[in-house]
Coordinates of N, CA and C in Angstrom, one line a residue:
M1 N -110.7 -16.6 89.6 CA -109.8 -16.7 90.7 C -108.6 -17.5 90.3
R2 N -107.4 -17.0 90.8 CA -106.1 -17.6 90.5 C -105.9 -18.8 91.4
A3 N -105.4 -19.9 90.8 CA -105.1 -21.0 91.6 C -103.9 -20.7 92.4
A4 N -103.9 -21.3 93.6 CA -102.8 -21.1 94.6 C -101.7 -22.1 94.4
P5 N -100.4 -21.7 94.6 CA -99.3 -22.7 94.6 C -99.5 -23.7 95.7
L6 N -99.2 -24.9 95.4 CA -99.3 -26.0 96.4 C -98.1 -25.9 97.4
R7 N -98.4 -26.1 98.6 CA -97.4 -26.1 99.6 C -96.3 -27.1 99.4
R8 N -95.1 -26.7 99.5 CA -93.9 -27.6 99.2 C -93.7 -28.4 100.5
S9 N -93.3 -29.6 100.3 CA -92.8 -30.5 101.4 C -91.7 -31.3 100.9
R10 N -91.2 -32.3 101.7 CA -90.1 -33.1 101.3 C -90.3 -33.7 99.9
A11 N -89.4 -33.5 99.0 CA -89.5 -34.1 97.7 C -89.3 -35.6 97.7
L12 N -90.0 -36.3 96.8 CA -89.9 -37.7 96.7 C -88.7 -38.1 95.8
T13 N -87.9 -39.0 96.3 CA -86.8 -39.4 95.4 C -86.7 -40.9 95.2
S14 N -87.6 -41.6 95.9 CA -87.5 -43.1 95.9 C -88.2 -43.6 94.6
E15 N -87.8 -44.8 94.2 CA -88.4 -45.5 93.1 C -89.6 -46.2 93.7
P16 N -90.6 -46.6 92.9 CA -90.7 -46.5 91.4 C -91.0 -45.0 91.0
R17 N -91.0 -44.8 89.7 CA -91.2 -43.4 89.2 C -92.7 -43.0 89.5
T18 N -92.8 -41.7 89.4 CA -94.1 -41.0 89.7 C -95.2 -41.7 88.8
S19 N -95.0 -41.9 87.5 CA -96.0 -42.4 86.6 C -96.4 -43.8 87.0
V20 N -95.4 -44.6 87.5 CA -95.7 -46.0 87.9 C -96.6 -45.9 89.2
R21 N -96.3 -45.1 90.1 CA -97.1 -44.9 91.3 C -98.5 -44.5 91.0
L22 N -98.6 -43.6 90.0 CA -100.0 -43.2 89.6 C -100.8 -44.3 89.0
R23 N -100.1 -45.1 88.1 CA -100.8 -46.2 87.5 C -101.2 -47.2 88.5
R24 N -100.4 -47.4 89.5 CA -100.8 -48.4 90.6 C -102.0 -47.9 91.3
K25 N -102.1 -46.6 91.6 CA -103.3 -46.1 92.2 C -104.6 -46.3 91.3
I26 N -104.4 -46.0 90.1 CA -105.6 -46.1 89.1 C -106.0 -47.6 89.1
A27 N -105.0 -48.5 89.1 CA -105.3 -49.9 89.0 C -106.2 -50.4 90.2
L28 N -106.1 -49.7 91.3 CA -106.9 -50.1 92.5 C -108.4 -49.9 92.2
V29 N -108.7 -49.0 91.3 CA -110.1 -48.6 91.1 C -110.6 -48.8 89.7
V30 N -109.8 -49.3 88.8 CA -110.2 -49.4 87.4 C -111.1 -50.6 87.1
E31 N -111.1 -51.6 87.9 CA -111.8 -52.8 87.6 C -113.3 -52.6 87.3
P32 N -114.0 -51.8 88.0 CA -115.4 -51.5 87.7 C -115.6 -50.9 86.3
Y33 N -114.7 -50.0 85.9 CA -114.8 -49.4 84.6 C -114.5 -50.4 83.5
A34 N -113.4 -51.2 83.7 CA -113.1 -52.3 82.8 C -114.2 -53.3 82.6
A35 N -114.9 -53.6 83.7 CA -116.0 -54.5 83.7 C -117.2 -53.9 82.9
A36 N -117.4 -52.6 83.1 CA -118.5 -52.0 82.3 C -118.2 -52.0 80.8
C37 N -116.9 -51.7 80.5 CA -116.5 -51.8 79.1 C -116.7 -53.2 78.5
T38 N -116.4 -54.2 79.2 CA -116.5 -55.6 78.8 C -118.0 -55.9 78.6
T39 N -118.9 -55.4 79.5 CA -120.3 -55.6 79.4 C -120.8 -55.0 78.1
L40 N -120.3 -53.8 77.8 CA -120.8 -53.1 76.6 C -120.4 -53.9 75.3
V41 N -119.1 -54.3 75.2 CA -118.7 -55.0 74.1 C -119.4 -56.4 73.9
E42 N -119.7 -57.1 75.0 CA -120.3 -58.4 74.9 C -121.8 -58.4 74.9
S43 N -122.4 -57.2 75.1 CA -123.8 -57.1 75.1 C -124.5 -57.5 73.8
P44 N -125.6 -58.2 73.9 CA -126.4 -58.5 72.7 C -127.0 -57.2 72.2
R45 N -127.0 -56.2 72.9 CA -127.6 -54.9 72.5 C -126.5 -54.0 72.0
L46 N -125.3 -54.5 71.7 CA -124.2 -53.6 71.3 C -124.5 -52.7 70.2
R47 N -125.2 -53.2 69.1 CA -125.5 -52.3 68.0 C -126.4 -51.2 68.4
E48 N -127.3 -51.4 69.3 CA -128.2 -50.4 69.8 C -127.4 -49.4 70.7
L49 N -126.6 -49.9 71.6 CA -125.9 -49.1 72.6 C -124.7 -48.3 72.1
W50 N -124.1 -48.8 71.0 CA -122.9 -48.1 70.5 C -123.1 -46.6 70.2
P51 N -124.1 -46.2 69.4 CA -124.3 -44.8 69.2 C -124.5 -44.0 70.5
E52 N -125.1 -44.6 71.5 CA -125.3 -44.0 72.8 C -124.0 -43.8 73.5
F53 N -123.1 -44.8 73.4 CA -121.8 -44.8 74.0 C -121.0 -43.6 73.3
L54 N -121.1 -43.5 72.0 CA -120.4 -42.5 71.3 C -120.9 -41.1 71.7
V55 N -122.2 -40.9 71.9 CA -122.7 -39.7 72.3 C -122.1 -39.3 73.7
L56 N -122.0 -40.3 74.6 CA -121.4 -40.1 75.9 C -120.0 -39.6 75.7
Q57 N -119.2 -40.3 74.8 CA -117.8 -40.0 74.6 C -117.7 -38.6 74.1
H58 N -118.6 -38.2 73.2 CA -118.6 -36.8 72.6 C -118.8 -35.8 73.7
Q59 N -119.8 -36.1 74.6 CA -120.1 -35.1 75.7 C -118.8 -34.9 76.6
I60 N -118.0 -36.0 76.8 CA -116.8 -35.8 77.6 C -115.7 -35.2 76.7
I61 N -115.5 -35.7 75.5 CA -114.3 -35.2 74.7 C -114.5 -33.7 74.3
R62 N -115.7 -33.3 74.1 CA -115.8 -31.9 73.7 C -115.3 -30.9 74.8
A63 N -115.2 -31.4 76.0 CA -114.7 -30.5 77.1 C -113.1 -30.6 77.2
T64 N -112.5 -31.5 76.5 CA -111.1 -31.7 76.7 C -110.2 -30.5 76.4
V65 N -110.4 -29.9 75.2 CA -109.6 -28.7 74.8 C -110.0 -27.5 75.7
P66 N -111.2 -27.2 76.0 CA -111.5 -26.1 77.0 C -110.9 -26.4 78.3
L67 N -110.9 -27.6 78.8 CA -110.3 -27.9 80.1 C -108.8 -27.7 80.0
T68 N -108.2 -28.1 79.0 CA -106.7 -28.0 78.8 C -106.3 -26.5 78.7
V69 N -107.1 -25.7 78.0 CA -106.8 -24.3 77.9 C -107.0 -23.6 79.2
A70 N -108.0 -24.0 80.0 CA -108.2 -23.4 81.3 C -107.0 -23.8 82.2
A71 N -106.6 -25.0 82.2 CA -105.4 -25.4 83.0 C -104.1 -24.7 82.6
L72 N -104.0 -24.5 81.3 CA -102.8 -23.8 80.7 C -102.8 -22.4 81.2
E73 N -103.9 -21.7 81.2 CA -104.0 -20.3 81.7 C -103.7 -20.2 83.2
E74 N -104.2 -21.2 84.0 CA -103.9 -21.2 85.4 C -102.4 -21.4 85.6
S75 N -101.8 -22.3 84.8 CA -100.4 -22.6 85.0 C -99.5 -21.4 84.7
R76 N -99.9 -20.7 83.6 CA -99.2 -19.5 83.2 C -99.3 -18.4 84.3
A77 N -100.5 -18.4 85.0 CA -100.7 -17.4 86.0 C -99.8 -17.6 87.2
L78 N -99.3 -18.9 87.4 CA -98.4 -19.2 88.5 C -96.9 -19.1 88.2
L79 N -96.6 -18.7 87.0 CA -95.2 -18.6 86.6 C -94.5 -17.6 87.5
G80 N -93.3 -18.0 88.0 CA -92.6 -17.2 88.9 C -92.9 -17.4 90.4
D81 N -94.0 -18.1 90.7 CA -94.4 -18.4 92.0 C -94.4 -19.9 92.4
D82 N -94.4 -20.7 91.4 CA -94.5 -22.1 91.6 C -93.6 -22.9 90.6
P83 N -92.7 -23.8 91.2 CA -91.8 -24.5 90.3 C -92.4 -25.4 89.3
L84 N -93.7 -25.8 89.5 CA -94.4 -26.6 88.6 C -95.0 -25.9 87.4
A85 N -95.1 -24.6 87.5 CA -95.9 -23.8 86.5 C -95.3 -23.9 85.1
E86 N -94.0 -23.7 85.0 CA -93.4 -23.7 83.6 C -93.5 -25.1 83.0
P87 N -93.1 -26.2 83.6 CA -93.2 -27.5 82.9 C -94.7 -27.9 82.7
L88 N -95.6 -27.5 83.6 CA -97.0 -27.8 83.4 C -97.5 -27.0 82.1
A89 N -97.2 -25.7 82.0 CA -97.6 -24.9 80.9 C -97.0 -25.5 79.6
A90 N -95.8 -25.9 79.6 CA -95.2 -26.5 78.4 C -95.9 -27.7 77.9
Y91 N -96.2 -28.6 78.9 CA -96.9 -29.8 78.5 C -98.3 -29.5 78.0
L92 N -99.1 -28.6 78.7 CA -100.4 -28.4 78.3 C -100.5 -27.7 77.0
E93 N -99.5 -26.9 76.6 CA -99.5 -26.3 75.3 C -99.5 -27.4 74.2
E94 N -98.7 -28.4 74.4 CA -98.6 -29.5 73.5 C -99.9 -30.4 73.5
H95 N -100.5 -30.5 74.7 CA -101.7 -31.3 74.8 C -102.9 -30.7 74.1
V96 N -103.0 -29.4 74.1 CA -104.0 -28.8 73.3 C -104.0 -29.2 71.9
D97 N -102.8 -29.2 71.3 CA -102.6 -29.5 69.9 C -103.0 -31.0 69.7
E98 N -102.6 -31.9 70.7 CA -102.9 -33.3 70.5 C -104.4 -33.6 70.5
E99 N -105.2 -32.7 71.1 CA -106.7 -33.0 71.3 C -107.6 -32.2 70.4
L100 N -107.0 -31.3 69.6 CA -107.8 -30.5 68.7 C -108.7 -31.3 67.7
H101 N -110.0 -31.0 67.6 CA -110.9 -31.5 66.6 C -111.3 -32.9 66.8
H102 N -110.9 -33.5 67.9 CA -111.4 -34.9 68.1 C -113.0 -34.9 68.3
D103 N -113.5 -33.9 68.9 CA -114.9 -33.8 69.1 C -115.7 -33.7 67.8
D104 N -115.1 -32.9 66.9 CA -115.7 -32.8 65.5 C -115.7 -34.1 64.8
Q105 N -114.6 -34.8 64.9 CA -114.4 -36.1 64.2 C -115.5 -37.1 64.7
L106 N -115.7 -37.0 66.0 CA -116.7 -37.9 66.6 C -118.1 -37.6 66.1
L107 N -118.4 -36.3 65.9 CA -119.7 -35.9 65.4 C -119.8 -36.4 64.0
D108 N -118.7 -36.5 63.2 CA -118.8 -37.1 61.9 C -119.1 -38.5 61.9
D109 N -118.5 -39.2 62.9 CA -118.8 -40.7 63.1 C -120.3 -40.9 63.4
L110 N -120.8 -40.1 64.3 CA -122.2 -40.2 64.7 C -123.1 -39.9 63.6
D111 N -122.8 -39.0 62.7 CA -123.6 -38.7 61.6 C -123.7 -39.9 60.7
L112 N -122.7 -40.7 60.5 CA -122.7 -41.9 59.7 C -123.6 -43.0 60.4
L113 N -123.9 -42.8 61.7 CA -124.7 -43.8 62.4 C -126.2 -43.3 62.5
G114 N -126.4 -42.1 61.8 CA -127.8 -41.6 61.8 C -128.1 -40.6 62.8
L115 N -127.1 -40.1 63.6 CA -127.3 -39.1 64.6 C -126.7 -37.8 64.1
D116 N -127.5 -36.8 63.6 CA -126.9 -35.6 63.1 C -126.3 -34.7 64.2
R117 N -125.5 -33.7 63.8 CA -124.8 -32.9 64.8 C -125.8 -32.2 65.7
M118 N -126.8 -31.6 65.2 CA -127.7 -30.8 66.0 C -128.4 -31.7 67.0
T119 N -128.7 -32.9 66.6 CA -129.4 -33.8 67.6 C -128.4 -34.1 68.7
V120 N -127.2 -34.4 68.4 CA -126.2 -34.8 69.4 C -125.9 -33.6 70.3
L121 N -125.7 -32.4 69.7 CA -125.3 -31.2 70.5 C -126.6 -30.7 71.3
G122 N -127.8 -31.1 70.9 CA -129.0 -30.6 71.6 C -129.3 -31.5 72.8
R123 N -128.6 -32.6 73.0 CA -128.9 -33.4 74.2 C -128.1 -32.9 75.4
M124 N -128.8 -32.8 76.5 CA -128.2 -32.3 77.7 C -127.3 -33.4 78.3
P125 N -126.0 -33.1 78.5 CA -125.2 -34.2 79.2 C -125.7 -34.5 80.5
P126 N -125.6 -35.8 80.9 CA -126.2 -36.2 82.2 C -125.3 -35.7 83.4
P127 N -125.9 -35.7 84.6 CA -125.1 -35.2 85.7 C -123.8 -35.9 85.9
E128 N -123.7 -37.2 85.5 CA -122.4 -37.9 85.7 C -121.3 -37.2 84.9
V129 N -121.6 -36.8 83.7 CA -120.7 -36.1 82.8 C -120.4 -34.7 83.3
A130 N -121.4 -34.0 83.7 CA -121.2 -32.7 84.3 C -120.3 -32.7 85.5
T131 N -120.5 -33.7 86.3 CA -119.6 -33.9 87.5 C -118.2 -34.3 87.2
L132 N -118.1 -35.2 86.2 CA -116.8 -35.7 85.8 C -115.9 -34.5 85.3
V133 N -116.5 -33.7 84.5 CA -115.8 -32.6 83.9 C -115.7 -31.4 84.9
G134 N -116.8 -31.2 85.6 CA -116.9 -30.0 86.5 C -116.0 -30.0 87.6
C135 N -115.7 -31.2 88.2 CA -114.8 -31.2 89.3 C -113.4 -30.8 88.9
Q136 N -113.0 -31.1 87.6 CA -111.7 -30.7 87.1 C -111.6 -29.2 87.0
Y137 N -112.7 -28.5 86.5 CA -112.7 -27.1 86.4 C -112.5 -26.5 87.9
Y138 N -113.2 -27.1 88.8 CA -113.1 -26.5 90.2 C -111.7 -26.7 90.7
W139 N -111.1 -27.9 90.5 CA -109.7 -28.1 91.1 C -108.7 -27.2 90.4
L140 N -108.8 -27.1 89.0 CA -107.7 -26.3 88.3 C -107.9 -24.8 88.6
H141 N -109.1 -24.3 88.8 CA -109.3 -22.9 89.0 C -109.1 -22.5 90.5
H142 N -109.6 -23.4 91.3 CA -109.6 -23.0 92.8 C -108.6 -23.7 93.6
F143 N -107.9 -24.7 93.0 CA -106.9 -25.4 93.8 C -105.5 -25.3 93.1
H144 N -105.3 -26.2 92.1 CA -104.1 -26.2 91.3 C -104.3 -27.0 90.0
P145 N -103.7 -26.4 88.9 CA -103.9 -27.1 87.6 C -103.2 -28.5 87.5
L146 N -102.3 -28.8 88.4 CA -101.7 -30.1 88.5 C -102.8 -31.2 88.5
A147 N -103.9 -30.9 89.2 CA -104.9 -32.0 89.3 C -105.4 -32.5 88.0
F148 N -105.4 -31.6 87.0 CA -105.9 -32.0 85.6 C -105.0 -33.1 85.0
L149 N -103.8 -33.2 85.4 CA -102.9 -34.3 84.9 C -103.4 -35.7 85.4
G150 N -104.0 -35.7 86.5 CA -104.6 -37.0 87.0 C -105.8 -37.4 86.1
Y151 N -106.6 -36.5 85.7 CA -107.7 -36.7 84.8 C -107.1 -37.3 83.5
I152 N -106.1 -36.6 82.9 CA -105.6 -37.1 81.7 C -105.0 -38.5 81.8
G153 N -104.3 -38.7 83.0 CA -103.7 -40.0 83.3 C -104.7 -41.2 83.2
F154 N -105.9 -40.9 83.6 CA -106.9 -42.0 83.5 C -107.5 -42.0 82.1
M155 N -107.9 -40.9 81.5 CA -108.6 -40.8 80.2 C -107.7 -41.4 79.1
E156 N -106.4 -41.2 79.2 CA -105.6 -41.7 78.1 C -104.7 -42.9 78.5
G157 N -105.0 -43.4 79.7 CA -104.2 -44.6 80.2 C -104.7 -45.9 79.7
Y158 N -105.9 -46.0 79.1 CA -106.4 -47.3 78.7 C -107.0 -47.2 77.3
P159 N -106.1 -47.0 76.3 CA -106.6 -46.8 75.0 C -107.2 -48.1 74.4
P160 N -108.1 -47.9 73.4 CA -108.6 -49.1 72.8 C -107.5 -49.7 71.9
T161 N -107.6 -51.0 71.7 CA -106.6 -51.7 70.8 C -107.2 -51.8 69.4
P162 N -106.3 -52.0 68.4 CA -106.8 -52.2 67.0 C -107.7 -53.5 66.9
E163 N -107.4 -54.5 67.8 CA -108.2 -55.7 67.8 C -109.6 -55.4 68.3
L164 N -109.7 -54.5 69.3 CA -111.0 -54.2 69.8 C -111.8 -53.4 68.7
V165 N -111.2 -52.6 68.0 CA -111.9 -51.8 66.9 C -112.4 -52.8 65.9
E166 N -111.7 -53.8 65.5 CA -112.1 -54.8 64.6 C -113.3 -55.6 65.1
T167 N -113.2 -55.9 66.4 CA -114.3 -56.7 67.0 C -115.6 -55.8 67.0
L168 N -115.5 -54.5 67.3 CA -116.7 -53.7 67.3 C -117.3 -53.5 66.0
I169 N -116.5 -53.4 64.9 CA -117.0 -53.3 63.6 C -117.7 -54.5 63.2
E170 N -117.2 -55.7 63.6 CA -117.8 -57.0 63.2 C -119.1 -57.2 64.0
R171 N -119.1 -56.8 65.3 CA -120.3 -57.1 66.1 C -121.4 -56.1 65.9
T172 N -121.1 -54.9 65.6 CA -122.2 -53.9 65.4 C -122.7 -53.9 63.9
D173 N -121.8 -54.3 63.0 CA -122.1 -54.3 61.6 C -122.3 -52.8 61.1
Y174 N -121.7 -51.9 61.8 CA -121.7 -50.5 61.3 C -120.5 -50.3 60.3
P175 N -120.6 -49.3 59.4 CA -119.5 -49.1 58.5 C -118.2 -48.7 59.1
R176 N -117.1 -49.2 58.6 CA -115.8 -48.9 59.1 C -115.5 -47.4 59.3
P177 N -115.9 -46.5 58.4 CA -115.7 -45.1 58.5 C -116.3 -44.5 59.8
A178 N -117.3 -45.2 60.4 CA -118.0 -44.7 61.6 C -117.1 -44.9 62.8
F179 N -116.0 -45.6 62.7 CA -115.1 -45.9 63.8 C -113.8 -45.1 63.6
Q180 N -113.8 -44.0 62.8 CA -112.6 -43.3 62.6 C -112.0 -42.7 63.9
T181 N -112.8 -42.1 64.7 CA -112.2 -41.5 65.9 C -111.8 -42.6 66.9
F182 N -112.5 -43.6 67.0 CA -112.2 -44.7 68.0 C -110.8 -45.4 67.5
A183 N -110.7 -45.6 66.2 CA -109.5 -46.2 65.7 C -108.3 -45.2 65.8
E184 N -108.6 -43.9 65.7 CA -107.5 -43.0 65.8 C -107.0 -42.9 67.3
H185 N -107.9 -43.1 68.2 CA -107.5 -43.1 69.6 C -106.6 -44.4 69.9
A186 N -107.0 -45.5 69.3 CA -106.2 -46.7 69.4 C -104.8 -46.5 68.9
E187 N -104.6 -45.7 67.9 CA -103.3 -45.4 67.3 C -102.5 -44.4 68.1
L188 N -103.2 -43.3 68.6 CA -102.5 -42.1 69.1 C -102.4 -42.1 70.6
D189 N -103.4 -42.7 71.3 CA -103.4 -42.6 72.8 C -102.2 -43.2 73.5
P190 N -101.7 -44.4 73.0 CA -100.5 -44.9 73.7 C -99.3 -43.9 73.7
G191 N -99.2 -43.2 72.6 CA -98.1 -42.2 72.6 C -98.4 -41.0 73.5
H192 N -99.7 -40.6 73.6 CA -100.1 -39.6 74.5 C -99.8 -40.0 75.9
R193 N -100.2 -41.2 76.2 CA -100.0 -41.8 77.6 C -98.5 -41.8 77.9
D194 N -97.7 -42.2 77.0 CA -96.2 -42.2 77.3 C -95.6 -40.8 77.4
H195 N -96.2 -39.9 76.7 CA -95.7 -38.5 76.8 C -96.0 -38.0 78.2
L196 N -97.3 -38.2 78.6 CA -97.7 -37.8 80.0 C -96.8 -38.4 81.0
D197 N -96.5 -39.7 80.9 CA -95.6 -40.4 81.9 C -94.3 -39.7 82.0
R198 N -93.7 -39.4 80.8 CA -92.4 -38.7 80.8 C -92.5 -37.4 81.6
V199 N -93.6 -36.6 81.3 CA -93.7 -35.4 82.0 C -93.8 -35.6 83.5
L200 N -94.7 -36.5 83.9 CA -94.9 -36.8 85.4 C -93.6 -37.1 86.0
D201 N -92.8 -38.0 85.4 CA -91.5 -38.4 85.9 C -90.5 -37.3 86.0
A202 N -90.6 -36.3 85.2 CA -89.7 -35.2 85.3 C -90.1 -34.1 86.2
L203 N -91.3 -34.0 86.7 CA -91.8 -33.0 87.6 C -91.2 -33.2 89.0
P204 N -90.8 -32.1 89.6 CA -90.3 -32.2 91.0 C -91.4 -32.2 92.0
L205 N -92.2 -33.3 92.0 CA -93.4 -33.4 92.9 C -93.1 -33.8 94.3
T206 N -93.9 -33.3 95.2 CA -93.8 -33.7 96.6 C -94.8 -34.8 96.8
Q207 N -94.8 -35.4 98.0 CA -95.8 -36.4 98.3 C -97.2 -35.9 98.3
E208 N -97.4 -34.6 98.8 CA -98.7 -34.0 98.7 C -99.2 -33.8 97.3
Q209 N -98.3 -33.5 96.4 CA -98.7 -33.2 95.0 C -99.0 -34.5 94.3
E210 N -98.3 -35.6 94.6 CA -98.6 -36.9 94.1 C -100.0 -37.4 94.6
T211 N -100.3 -37.0 95.8 CA -101.7 -37.4 96.3 C -102.7 -36.7 95.5
V212 N -102.5 -35.4 95.1 CA -103.4 -34.6 94.3 C -103.7 -35.4 93.0
L213 N -102.6 -35.8 92.3 CA -102.7 -36.6 91.1 C -103.6 -37.8 91.3
G214 N -103.3 -38.6 92.3 CA -104.0 -39.8 92.6 C -105.5 -39.6 92.8
V215 N -105.8 -38.6 93.7 CA -107.2 -38.3 93.9 C -108.0 -37.9 92.7
S216 N -107.4 -37.1 91.8 CA -108.0 -36.7 90.6 C -108.2 -37.9 89.7
A217 N -107.2 -38.7 89.5 CA -107.3 -39.9 88.6 C -108.3 -40.9 89.1
M218 N -108.3 -41.2 90.4 CA -109.2 -42.2 90.9 C -110.7 -41.6 90.9
T219 N -110.8 -40.3 91.2 CA -112.2 -39.7 91.1 C -112.7 -39.8 89.6
T220 N -111.8 -39.6 88.7 CA -112.2 -39.7 87.3 C -112.6 -41.1 86.9
A221 N -111.9 -42.1 87.4 CA -112.3 -43.5 87.1 C -113.7 -43.8 87.7
G222 N -114.0 -43.4 88.9 CA -115.3 -43.6 89.5 C -116.4 -43.0 88.7
L223 N -116.2 -41.7 88.3 CA -117.3 -41.0 87.6 C -117.5 -41.5 86.2
A224 N -116.4 -41.8 85.5 CA -116.5 -42.4 84.2 C -117.2 -43.7 84.2
T225 N -117.0 -44.5 85.3 CA -117.8 -45.7 85.4 C -119.2 -45.5 85.6
R226 N -119.6 -44.5 86.4 CA -121.0 -44.2 86.6 C -121.7 -43.7 85.3
A227 N -121.0 -42.9 84.5 CA -121.5 -42.4 83.3 C -121.7 -43.6 82.3
L228 N -120.8 -44.5 82.2 CA -120.9 -45.7 81.3 C -122.0 -46.6 81.8
R229 N -122.2 -46.8 83.1 CA -123.3 -47.6 83.6 C -124.6 -47.1 83.2
E230 N -124.7 -45.7 83.2 CA -126.0 -45.1 82.8 C -126.4 -45.5 81.3
V231 N -125.4 -45.6 80.4 CA -125.6 -46.0 79.1 C -126.0 -47.5 79.0
L232 N -125.3 -48.3 79.8 CA -125.6 -49.7 79.8 C -127.0 -50.0 80.4
D233 N -127.5 -49.2 81.3 CA -128.7 -49.5 82.0 C -129.9 -48.8 81.3
S234 N -129.6 -48.0 80.2 CA -130.7 -47.3 79.5 C -131.6 -48.3 78.8
E235 N -132.8 -47.8 78.6 CA -133.8 -48.6 77.8 C -134.4 -47.6 76.8
R236 N -134.5 -48.2 75.6 CA -135.0 -47.4 74.4 C -136.2 -48.0 73.8

């Protein structure tokens, strides 16, 4: 099914910029996710939980390129009918290249922790992950691919720091090469976040369309928190 163009309304021209307004909305709901991340890092079970956290991350990250390709296809289908279609497609083409092979790299990291690829791929993702990713498929196919940018806004809006990577290596006592993907995100995600912000600020969005971004981003924050809490509450 082809996504429908969003109804146009009075364009927003007031400051602050679109990206700033989106970050402010995410800030309203990010505290539970931040708290769950802190609980993970400070947990006495961190060494035990870290492989499980990486499995969760793989289950989410492996959907990134397929989601981006689906959003790109829907954006292209709107060309000529929707003023957002061309800039959305241009951004999503670049985003596909930014995200290629991250899931395979994470499988390499997990292999160094004793979890082989077939074991990781054979685990059914929990409902929280299926819902997190699935609602994006629904929105981009049956509403508008713009919604996917809210998902990206949250997922790449809070990258790990190099200091955090060092803390995790020290506290887990796992080999440094097992943190390749995590360290790479610490290096690359700030640039990806800034790239998205520039795109958002250049889009001719209406108030209704900014609401779409906010709902998608805030929903992503809530579902990502639920998924992480499942890891923290697991018993092995």
